Structures are given as C-alpha cells and as structure tokens.
Coordinates of C-alpha atoms and ligand atoms in Angstrom, one line a residue:
X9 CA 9.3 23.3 18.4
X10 CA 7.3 20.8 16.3
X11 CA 9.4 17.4 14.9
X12 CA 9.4 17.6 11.4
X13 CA 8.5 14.5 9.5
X14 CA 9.4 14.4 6.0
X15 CA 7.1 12.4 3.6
X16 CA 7.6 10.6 0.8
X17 CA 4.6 9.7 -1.5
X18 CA 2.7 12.8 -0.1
X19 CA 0.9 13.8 -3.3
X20 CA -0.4 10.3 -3.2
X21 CA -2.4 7.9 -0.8
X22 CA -0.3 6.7 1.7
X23 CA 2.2 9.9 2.3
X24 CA -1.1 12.2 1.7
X25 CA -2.9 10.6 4.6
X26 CA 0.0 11.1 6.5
X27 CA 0.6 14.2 6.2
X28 CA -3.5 15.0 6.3
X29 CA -3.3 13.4 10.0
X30 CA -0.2 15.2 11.2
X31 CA -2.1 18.7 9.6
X32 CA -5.3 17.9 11.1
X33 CA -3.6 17.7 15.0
X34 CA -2.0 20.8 15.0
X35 CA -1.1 20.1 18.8
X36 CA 0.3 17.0 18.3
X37 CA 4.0 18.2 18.2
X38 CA 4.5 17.2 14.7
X39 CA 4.6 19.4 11.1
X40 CA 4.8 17.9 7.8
X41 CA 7.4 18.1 5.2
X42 CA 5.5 17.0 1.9
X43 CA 8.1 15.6 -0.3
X44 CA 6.8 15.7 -4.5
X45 CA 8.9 16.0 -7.6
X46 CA 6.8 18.9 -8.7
X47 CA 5.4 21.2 -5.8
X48 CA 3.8 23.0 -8.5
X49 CA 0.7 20.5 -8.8
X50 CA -2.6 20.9 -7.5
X51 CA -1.9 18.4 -4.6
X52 CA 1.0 19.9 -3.5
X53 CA -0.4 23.1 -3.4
X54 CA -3.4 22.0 -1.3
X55 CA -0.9 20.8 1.3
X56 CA 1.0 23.9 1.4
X57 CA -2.1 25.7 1.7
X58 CA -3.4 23.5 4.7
X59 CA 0.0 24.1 6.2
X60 CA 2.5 21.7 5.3
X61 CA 6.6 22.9 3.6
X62 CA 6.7 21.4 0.7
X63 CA 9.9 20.6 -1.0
X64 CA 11.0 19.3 -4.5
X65 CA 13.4 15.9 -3.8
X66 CA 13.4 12.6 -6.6
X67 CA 13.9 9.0 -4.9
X68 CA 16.4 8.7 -8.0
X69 CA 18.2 11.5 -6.4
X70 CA 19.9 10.5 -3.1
X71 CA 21.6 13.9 -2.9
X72 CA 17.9 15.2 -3.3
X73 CA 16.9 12.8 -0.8
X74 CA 19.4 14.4 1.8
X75 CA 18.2 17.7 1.8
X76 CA 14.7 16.9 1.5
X77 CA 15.5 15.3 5.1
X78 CA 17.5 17.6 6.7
X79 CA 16.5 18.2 10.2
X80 CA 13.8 16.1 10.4
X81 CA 13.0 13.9 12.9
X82 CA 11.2 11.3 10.9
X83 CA 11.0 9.8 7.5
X84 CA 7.8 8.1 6.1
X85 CA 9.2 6.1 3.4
X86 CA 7.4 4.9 0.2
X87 CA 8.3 3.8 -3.2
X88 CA 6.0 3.4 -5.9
X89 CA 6.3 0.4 -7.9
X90 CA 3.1 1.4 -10.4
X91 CA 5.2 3.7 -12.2
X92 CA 7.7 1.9 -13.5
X93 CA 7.0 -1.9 -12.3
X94 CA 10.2 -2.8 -12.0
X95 CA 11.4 -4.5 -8.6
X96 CA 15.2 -3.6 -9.6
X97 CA 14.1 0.3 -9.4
X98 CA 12.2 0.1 -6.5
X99 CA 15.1 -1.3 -4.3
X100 CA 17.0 1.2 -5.4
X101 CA 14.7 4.1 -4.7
X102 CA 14.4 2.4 -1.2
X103 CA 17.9 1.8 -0.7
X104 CA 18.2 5.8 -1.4
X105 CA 15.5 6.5 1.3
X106 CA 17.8 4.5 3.8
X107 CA 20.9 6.0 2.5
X108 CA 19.6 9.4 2.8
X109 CA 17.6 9.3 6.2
X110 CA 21.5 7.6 7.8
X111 CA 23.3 10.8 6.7
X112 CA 20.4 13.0 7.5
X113 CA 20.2 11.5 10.9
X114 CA 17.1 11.2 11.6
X115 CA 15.6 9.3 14.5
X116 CA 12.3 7.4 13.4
X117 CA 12.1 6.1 9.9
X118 CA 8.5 4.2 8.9
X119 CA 8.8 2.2 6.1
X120 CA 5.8 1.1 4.1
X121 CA 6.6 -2.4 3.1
X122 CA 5.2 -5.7 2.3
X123 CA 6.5 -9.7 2.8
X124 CA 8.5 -11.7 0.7
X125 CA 6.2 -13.7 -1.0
X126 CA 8.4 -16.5 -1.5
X127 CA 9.1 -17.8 1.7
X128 CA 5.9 -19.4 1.2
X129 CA 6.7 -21.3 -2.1
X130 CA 9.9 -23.4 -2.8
X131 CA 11.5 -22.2 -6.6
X132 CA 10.6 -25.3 -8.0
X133 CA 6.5 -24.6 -7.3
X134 CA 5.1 -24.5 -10.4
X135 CA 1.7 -22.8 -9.2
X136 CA 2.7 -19.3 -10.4
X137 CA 5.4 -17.8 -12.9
X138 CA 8.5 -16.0 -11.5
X139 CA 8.4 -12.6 -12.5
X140 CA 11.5 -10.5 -13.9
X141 CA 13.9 -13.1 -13.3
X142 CA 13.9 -14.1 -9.3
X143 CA 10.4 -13.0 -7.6
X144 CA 6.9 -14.1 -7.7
X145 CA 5.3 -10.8 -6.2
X146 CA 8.1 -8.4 -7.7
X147 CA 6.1 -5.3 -6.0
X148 CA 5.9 -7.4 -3.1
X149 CA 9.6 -9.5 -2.8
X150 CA 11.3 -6.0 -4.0
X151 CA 10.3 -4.3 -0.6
X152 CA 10.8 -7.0 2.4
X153 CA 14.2 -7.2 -0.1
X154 CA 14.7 -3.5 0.7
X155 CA 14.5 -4.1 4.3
X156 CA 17.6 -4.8 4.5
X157 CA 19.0 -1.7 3.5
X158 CA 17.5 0.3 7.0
X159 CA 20.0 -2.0 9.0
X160 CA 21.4 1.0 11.3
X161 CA 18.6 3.5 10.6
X162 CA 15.9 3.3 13.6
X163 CA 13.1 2.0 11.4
X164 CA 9.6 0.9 11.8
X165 CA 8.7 -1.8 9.1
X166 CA 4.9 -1.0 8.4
X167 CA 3.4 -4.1 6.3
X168 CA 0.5 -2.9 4.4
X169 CA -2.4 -3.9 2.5
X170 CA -4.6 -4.3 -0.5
X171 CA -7.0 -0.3 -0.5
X172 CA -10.1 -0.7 -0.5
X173 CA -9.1 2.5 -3.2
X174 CA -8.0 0.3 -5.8
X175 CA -12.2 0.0 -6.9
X176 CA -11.5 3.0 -8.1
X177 CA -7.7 4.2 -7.9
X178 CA -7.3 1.1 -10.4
X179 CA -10.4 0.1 -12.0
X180 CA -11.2 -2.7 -10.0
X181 CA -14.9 -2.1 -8.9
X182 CA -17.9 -4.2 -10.4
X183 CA -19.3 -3.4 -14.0
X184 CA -22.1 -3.7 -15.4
X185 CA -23.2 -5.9 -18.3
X186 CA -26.0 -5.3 -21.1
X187 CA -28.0 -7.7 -18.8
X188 CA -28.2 -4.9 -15.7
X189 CA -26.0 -6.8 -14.1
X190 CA -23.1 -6.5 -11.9
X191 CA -20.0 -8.3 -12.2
X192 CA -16.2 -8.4 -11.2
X193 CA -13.4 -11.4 -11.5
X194 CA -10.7 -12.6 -9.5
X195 CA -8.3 -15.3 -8.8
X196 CA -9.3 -15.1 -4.9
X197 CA -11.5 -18.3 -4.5
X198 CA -13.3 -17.9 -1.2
X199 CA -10.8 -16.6 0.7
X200 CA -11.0 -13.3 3.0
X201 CA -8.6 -11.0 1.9
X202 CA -6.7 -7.8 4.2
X203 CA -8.1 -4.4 2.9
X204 CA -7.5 -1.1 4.1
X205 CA -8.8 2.4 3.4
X206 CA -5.6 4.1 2.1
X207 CA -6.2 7.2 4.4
X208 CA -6.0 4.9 7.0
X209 CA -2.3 3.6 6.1
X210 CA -1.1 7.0 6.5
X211 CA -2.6 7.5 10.1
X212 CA -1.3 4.6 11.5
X213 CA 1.9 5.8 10.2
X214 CA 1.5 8.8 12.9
X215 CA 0.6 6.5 15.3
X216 CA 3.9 4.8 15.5
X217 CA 5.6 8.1 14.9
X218 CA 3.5 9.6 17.6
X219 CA 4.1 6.6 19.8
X220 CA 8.1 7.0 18.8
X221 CA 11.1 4.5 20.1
X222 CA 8.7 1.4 21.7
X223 CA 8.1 0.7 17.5
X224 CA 11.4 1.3 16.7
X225 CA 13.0 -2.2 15.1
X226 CA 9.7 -3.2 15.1
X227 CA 7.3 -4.7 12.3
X228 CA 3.5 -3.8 12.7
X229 CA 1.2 -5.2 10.1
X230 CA -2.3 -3.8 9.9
X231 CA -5.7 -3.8 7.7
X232 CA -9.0 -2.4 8.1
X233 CA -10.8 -6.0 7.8
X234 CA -11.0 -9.2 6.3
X235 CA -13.6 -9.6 3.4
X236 CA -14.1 -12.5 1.4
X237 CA -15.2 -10.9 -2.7
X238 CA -18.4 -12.4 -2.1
X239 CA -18.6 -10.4 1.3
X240 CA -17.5 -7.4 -0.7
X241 CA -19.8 -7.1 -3.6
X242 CA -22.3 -7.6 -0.7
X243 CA -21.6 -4.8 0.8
X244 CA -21.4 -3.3 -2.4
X245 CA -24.9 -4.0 -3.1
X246 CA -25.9 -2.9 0.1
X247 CA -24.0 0.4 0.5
X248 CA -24.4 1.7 -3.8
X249 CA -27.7 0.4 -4.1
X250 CA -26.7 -1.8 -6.6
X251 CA -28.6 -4.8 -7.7
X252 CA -26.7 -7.9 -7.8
X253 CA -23.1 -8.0 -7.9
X254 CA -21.6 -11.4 -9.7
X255 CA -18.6 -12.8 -8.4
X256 CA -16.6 -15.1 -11.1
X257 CA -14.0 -16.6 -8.9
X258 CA -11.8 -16.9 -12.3
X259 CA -8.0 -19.7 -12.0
X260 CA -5.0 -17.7 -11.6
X261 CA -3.9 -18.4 -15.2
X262 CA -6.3 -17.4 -16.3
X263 CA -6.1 -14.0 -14.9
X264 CA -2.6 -13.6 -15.6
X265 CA -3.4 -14.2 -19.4
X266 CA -5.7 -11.2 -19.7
X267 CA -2.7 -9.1 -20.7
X268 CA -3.1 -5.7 -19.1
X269 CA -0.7 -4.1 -17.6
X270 CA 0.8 -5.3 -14.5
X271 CA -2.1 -9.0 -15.0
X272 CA 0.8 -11.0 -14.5
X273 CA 2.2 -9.0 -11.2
X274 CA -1.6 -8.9 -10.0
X275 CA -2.6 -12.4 -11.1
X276 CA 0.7 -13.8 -8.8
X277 CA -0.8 -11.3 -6.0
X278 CA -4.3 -12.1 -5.7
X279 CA -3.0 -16.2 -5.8
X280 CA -0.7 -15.3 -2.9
X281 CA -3.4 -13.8 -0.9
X282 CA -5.9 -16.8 -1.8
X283 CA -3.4 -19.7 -1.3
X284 CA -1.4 -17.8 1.8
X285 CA -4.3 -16.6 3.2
X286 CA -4.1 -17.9 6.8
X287 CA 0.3 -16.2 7.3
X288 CA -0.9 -13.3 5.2
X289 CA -3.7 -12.6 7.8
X290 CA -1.7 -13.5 10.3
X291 CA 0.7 -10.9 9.5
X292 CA -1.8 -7.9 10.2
X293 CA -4.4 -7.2 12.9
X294 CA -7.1 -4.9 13.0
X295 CA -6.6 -4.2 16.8
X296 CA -3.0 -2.8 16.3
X297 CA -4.2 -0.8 13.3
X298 CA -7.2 0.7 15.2
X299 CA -4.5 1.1 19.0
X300 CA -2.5 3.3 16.0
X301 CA -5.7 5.1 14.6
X302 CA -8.9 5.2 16.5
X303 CA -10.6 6.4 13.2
X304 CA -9.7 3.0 11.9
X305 CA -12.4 2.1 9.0
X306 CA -14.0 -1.1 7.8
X307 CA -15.4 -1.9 4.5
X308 CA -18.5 -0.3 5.2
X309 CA -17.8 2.8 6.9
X310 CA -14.8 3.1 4.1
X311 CA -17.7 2.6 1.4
X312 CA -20.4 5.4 2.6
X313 CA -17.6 8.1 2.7
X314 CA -15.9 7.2 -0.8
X315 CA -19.3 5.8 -2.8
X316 CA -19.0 8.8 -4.8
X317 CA -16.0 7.8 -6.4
X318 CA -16.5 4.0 -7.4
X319 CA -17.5 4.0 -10.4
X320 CA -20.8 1.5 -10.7
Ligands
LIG6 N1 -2.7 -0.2 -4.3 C1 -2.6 -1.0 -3.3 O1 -3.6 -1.7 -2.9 C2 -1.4 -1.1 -2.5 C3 -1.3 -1.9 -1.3 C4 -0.2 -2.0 -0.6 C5 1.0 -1.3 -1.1 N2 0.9 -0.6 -2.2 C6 2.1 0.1 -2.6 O2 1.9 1.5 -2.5 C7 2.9 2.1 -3.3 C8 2.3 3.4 -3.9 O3 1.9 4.2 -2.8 P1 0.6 5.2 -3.0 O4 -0.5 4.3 -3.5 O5 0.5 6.0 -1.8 O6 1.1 6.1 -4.2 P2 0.2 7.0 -5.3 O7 -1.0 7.4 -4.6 O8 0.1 6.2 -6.6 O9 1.2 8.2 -5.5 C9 2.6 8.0 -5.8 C10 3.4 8.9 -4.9 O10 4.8 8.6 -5.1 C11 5.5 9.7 -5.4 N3 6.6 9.4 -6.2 C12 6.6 8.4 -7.2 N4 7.8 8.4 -7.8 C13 8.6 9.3 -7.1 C14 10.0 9.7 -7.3 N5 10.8 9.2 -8.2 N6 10.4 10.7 -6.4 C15 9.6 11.2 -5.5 N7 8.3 10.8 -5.3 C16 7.8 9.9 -6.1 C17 4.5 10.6 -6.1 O11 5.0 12.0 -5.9 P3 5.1 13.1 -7.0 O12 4.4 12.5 -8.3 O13 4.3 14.2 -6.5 O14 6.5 13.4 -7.2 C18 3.2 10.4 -5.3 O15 3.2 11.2 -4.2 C19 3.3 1.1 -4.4 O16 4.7 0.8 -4.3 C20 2.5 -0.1 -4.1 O17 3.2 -1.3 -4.3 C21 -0.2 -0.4 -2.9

C-alpha cells in the first residue's frame, strides 16, 4: 500500500509541487494527502482530480492538524508568513505542525525552513532595523526559531530559497519606463543570490522522503543557481526578448523606505543575502538539490517554461 504524505501548503508553490511530483510517479510508493482550508477551490479540485485526497485542516487548528495527519507516513510542513507577516503566528502554526505530526505518529516530517538571520549580526549592528521587536528577517528568524519545536519528531530541515516565481508571484520582474526601457531595483549590490524554481522545492521534498531515514535529523539546503541581478536581467533580455534591462543597485534604506507592504521585511532580506552572501551560499548546493531532483532547473531553463507568466 502506498505511504501517505500529508501536505501542507498544497494549493500553493511549495506543497503543490510536492504533491504534483508524488502524482506524476504513480509507482513510486507514495499518494498525496493535499491539506487546504477550502477543498472547494479550483486548485484543490485539480489535485483531487489528478488523484490526490484532499482534506480540509487550519495550521490554527492543531486538533485539525491531527486528523489531517492521521495515518500518514510523512508530513511536508509549511507555514506561510505572507498572509499575516507576523513571526509570532508563524511559530505557532509551526509549532502546531510539530505538535500534530508527534501525536499522529508519523515517521518522516520535511520541514521547509530558513536560517536565523541573526547569527550573522550582533544586536548592537546598526546596519538594518530589528523588525517586530527581536528579529531582523522575521519570516526568516521565525522558522530556524521553529526548529526547535520538531525535537522528538523525525524531521528533515529543508532550507530554502528565494523563487525565481516571485517575478511574478510578487511583482518583482523588470518594468518598463516611457523611455522603452527596462528596469528593476534592489538592495543586492553585486552579489549572486540562491534562486530556485518553486516546483523544484517541492521535488526535492520527495527526494528526501523518497530517500527516507538517511535525511532524517538532517538539514539539506538547496537552490537552483547562483545569479548576480545583473546576470538575471541578462538572462531576462536574452530569454523575453527584451531590450535592455537596467539594474539600479539601490542602499538598503533606501528600499526599506519605499513603504509597501512587507519593504521593510524584504529590504532586511535582500541586505542579508548581499552582506551574508558567502554562509548564505554556503548553506545550499545545487548538487544535493539536483541528487534529490534530476529535473533540477536553472535560471534559464526555469525562464523558457514560465516566460509566459512574467509580466514584461
Ligand atoms: N517567495 C519566496 O521566494 C520564498 C522563498 C523561501 C521561502 N518562502 C516561504 O514560503 C512560504 C509560503 O509557501 P508557498 O510560497 O508555497 O505558499 P503560497 O504559494 O503562497 O500558498 C500558501 C499555501 O499555504 C496554505 N495556508 C496558508 N495559511 C494556512 C492555514 N492557516 N492553514 C492551512 N493552510 C494554510 C494555503 O492553503 P489554502 O489557502 O488552500 O488553505 C496555500 O496552499 C512563506 O512562509 C515564505 O516565507 C518563500
């Protein structure tokens, strides 16, 4: 009998890849148990109708939690910080993933996480604000923070990465000016920064579950490659048929000040992946990633099958 493997975030980017890899190897041993607050939408519904059980469970709800993971033998765990950008919440949601997958006992838990940003800064660096109260990345500090909480569940800590999705997922691709021309800020200087095709998180995910108890206590960090922006809106030009893209390697502050949404959050990130470039890359390799998923995609090879959606 297949192992079920109960997913979190499946209606979105990470848990949908998952459960799109465990779907598309029906002979793999594996079936998918796509987790949403509302199997009623159209994403849910496509998963049912590829073959996946869908079930209603909240990550406010530990009691839903429990039952969403009863009898499964895995757990892909993610939290999503976007919707309520609070780094209080999102422990909490994570500590309920922990608590739930311990009473469900369940053998393999993957947890999507991220570093604590601020081992890399004492509290007295001035270089970027803290952030609600104590954290400097709250999106980021909140889950290595939550790590914790999977003491005595047989976890796999996966460390993640910036999507390559976000040029469009969050309006981050290049736009264009009266001029004709092509243009996109960010704090990142010249440094390369760890990107990943989102699809791509969620097969490595089956990897380690596929692989099983050798990842088990184990962190595995992974991207897709290493771009500088420069290197990027190269690309870009190449693979849209764009003419040139600008790069305005804006401060930090500057950034921050913007005022959007989450500028502060973002500003604090993209400084942390320009001033912590060489332990951020450290922290992932391309070779694990691609061991985990042969289908593994750079930039490029990200950018020809998703063109269609970035809006230029
Ligand atoms: N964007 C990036 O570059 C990036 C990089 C690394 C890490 N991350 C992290 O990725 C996380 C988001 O993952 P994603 O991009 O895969 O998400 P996403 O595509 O935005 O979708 C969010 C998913 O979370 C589920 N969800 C949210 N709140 C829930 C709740 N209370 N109970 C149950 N399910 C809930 C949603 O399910 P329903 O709505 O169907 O219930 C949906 O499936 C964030 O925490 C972010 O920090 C993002």
């Amino acid at each position: 009998m297949a192992k079920v493997i109960a997913v979190l975030g499946s209606t979105g980017g990470q848990g949908g890849g998952l459960c799109r890899a465990i779907l598309a190897d029906p002979g793999g041993g594996f079936s998918c148990r796509a987790i949403t607050r509302d199997p009623s939408k159209d994403k849910a519904k496509a998963l049912a109708a590829a073959g996946a059980e869908v079930v209603a469970a909240d990550l406010d709800d530990v009691e839903s939690l429990k039952k969403a993971f009863a009898g499964a033998h895995g757990v892909f765990g993610v939290t999503n910080f976007w919707e309520h950008f609070s780094a209080e919440k999102e422990k909490q949601q994570a500590k309920n993933i922990a608590d739930a997958a311990k009473a469900a006992g369940v053998k393999h838990v993957v947890w999507s996480t991220l570093e604590d940003t601020r081992q890399w800064m004492k509290p007295d660096d001035t270089r970027m604000p803290m952030l609600q109260g104590s954290y400097r990345v709250p999106h980021f500090d909140a889950k290595d923070e939550a790590n914790a909480f999977f003491a005595g569940v047989p976890t796999t800590f996966l460390r993640t990465t910036f999507y390559w999705d976000n040029l469009y997922m969050f309006g981050l691709a290049p736009k264009k000016g009266e001029d004709g021309k092509y243009s996109w800020a960010f704090p990142l200087g010249n440094a390369k920064m760890a990107g990943i095709a989102v699809e791509d998180i969620g097969k490595s995910a089956y990897g380690i579950l596929k692989a099983g108890d050798q990842y088990v206590g184990k962190t595995v960090g992974i991207m897709g490659e290493a771009l500088t922006v420069e290197e990027m809106g190269q690309k870009l030009e190449k693979g849209l048929g764009i003419g040139p893209v600008v790069y305005n390697a804006v401060d930090a502050n500057t950034y921050r000040s913007w005022g959007f949404p989450g500028a502060d959050e973002m500003g604090n990130m993209f400084q942390v992946y320009r001033d912590f470039e060489g332990p951020f890359l450290a922290n992932r390799s391309v070779a694990t990633a691609k061991q985990l998923n042969p289908q593994l995609q750079d930039f490029s090879t990200w950018l020809a099958a998703n063109k269609s959606k970035v809006p230029v």
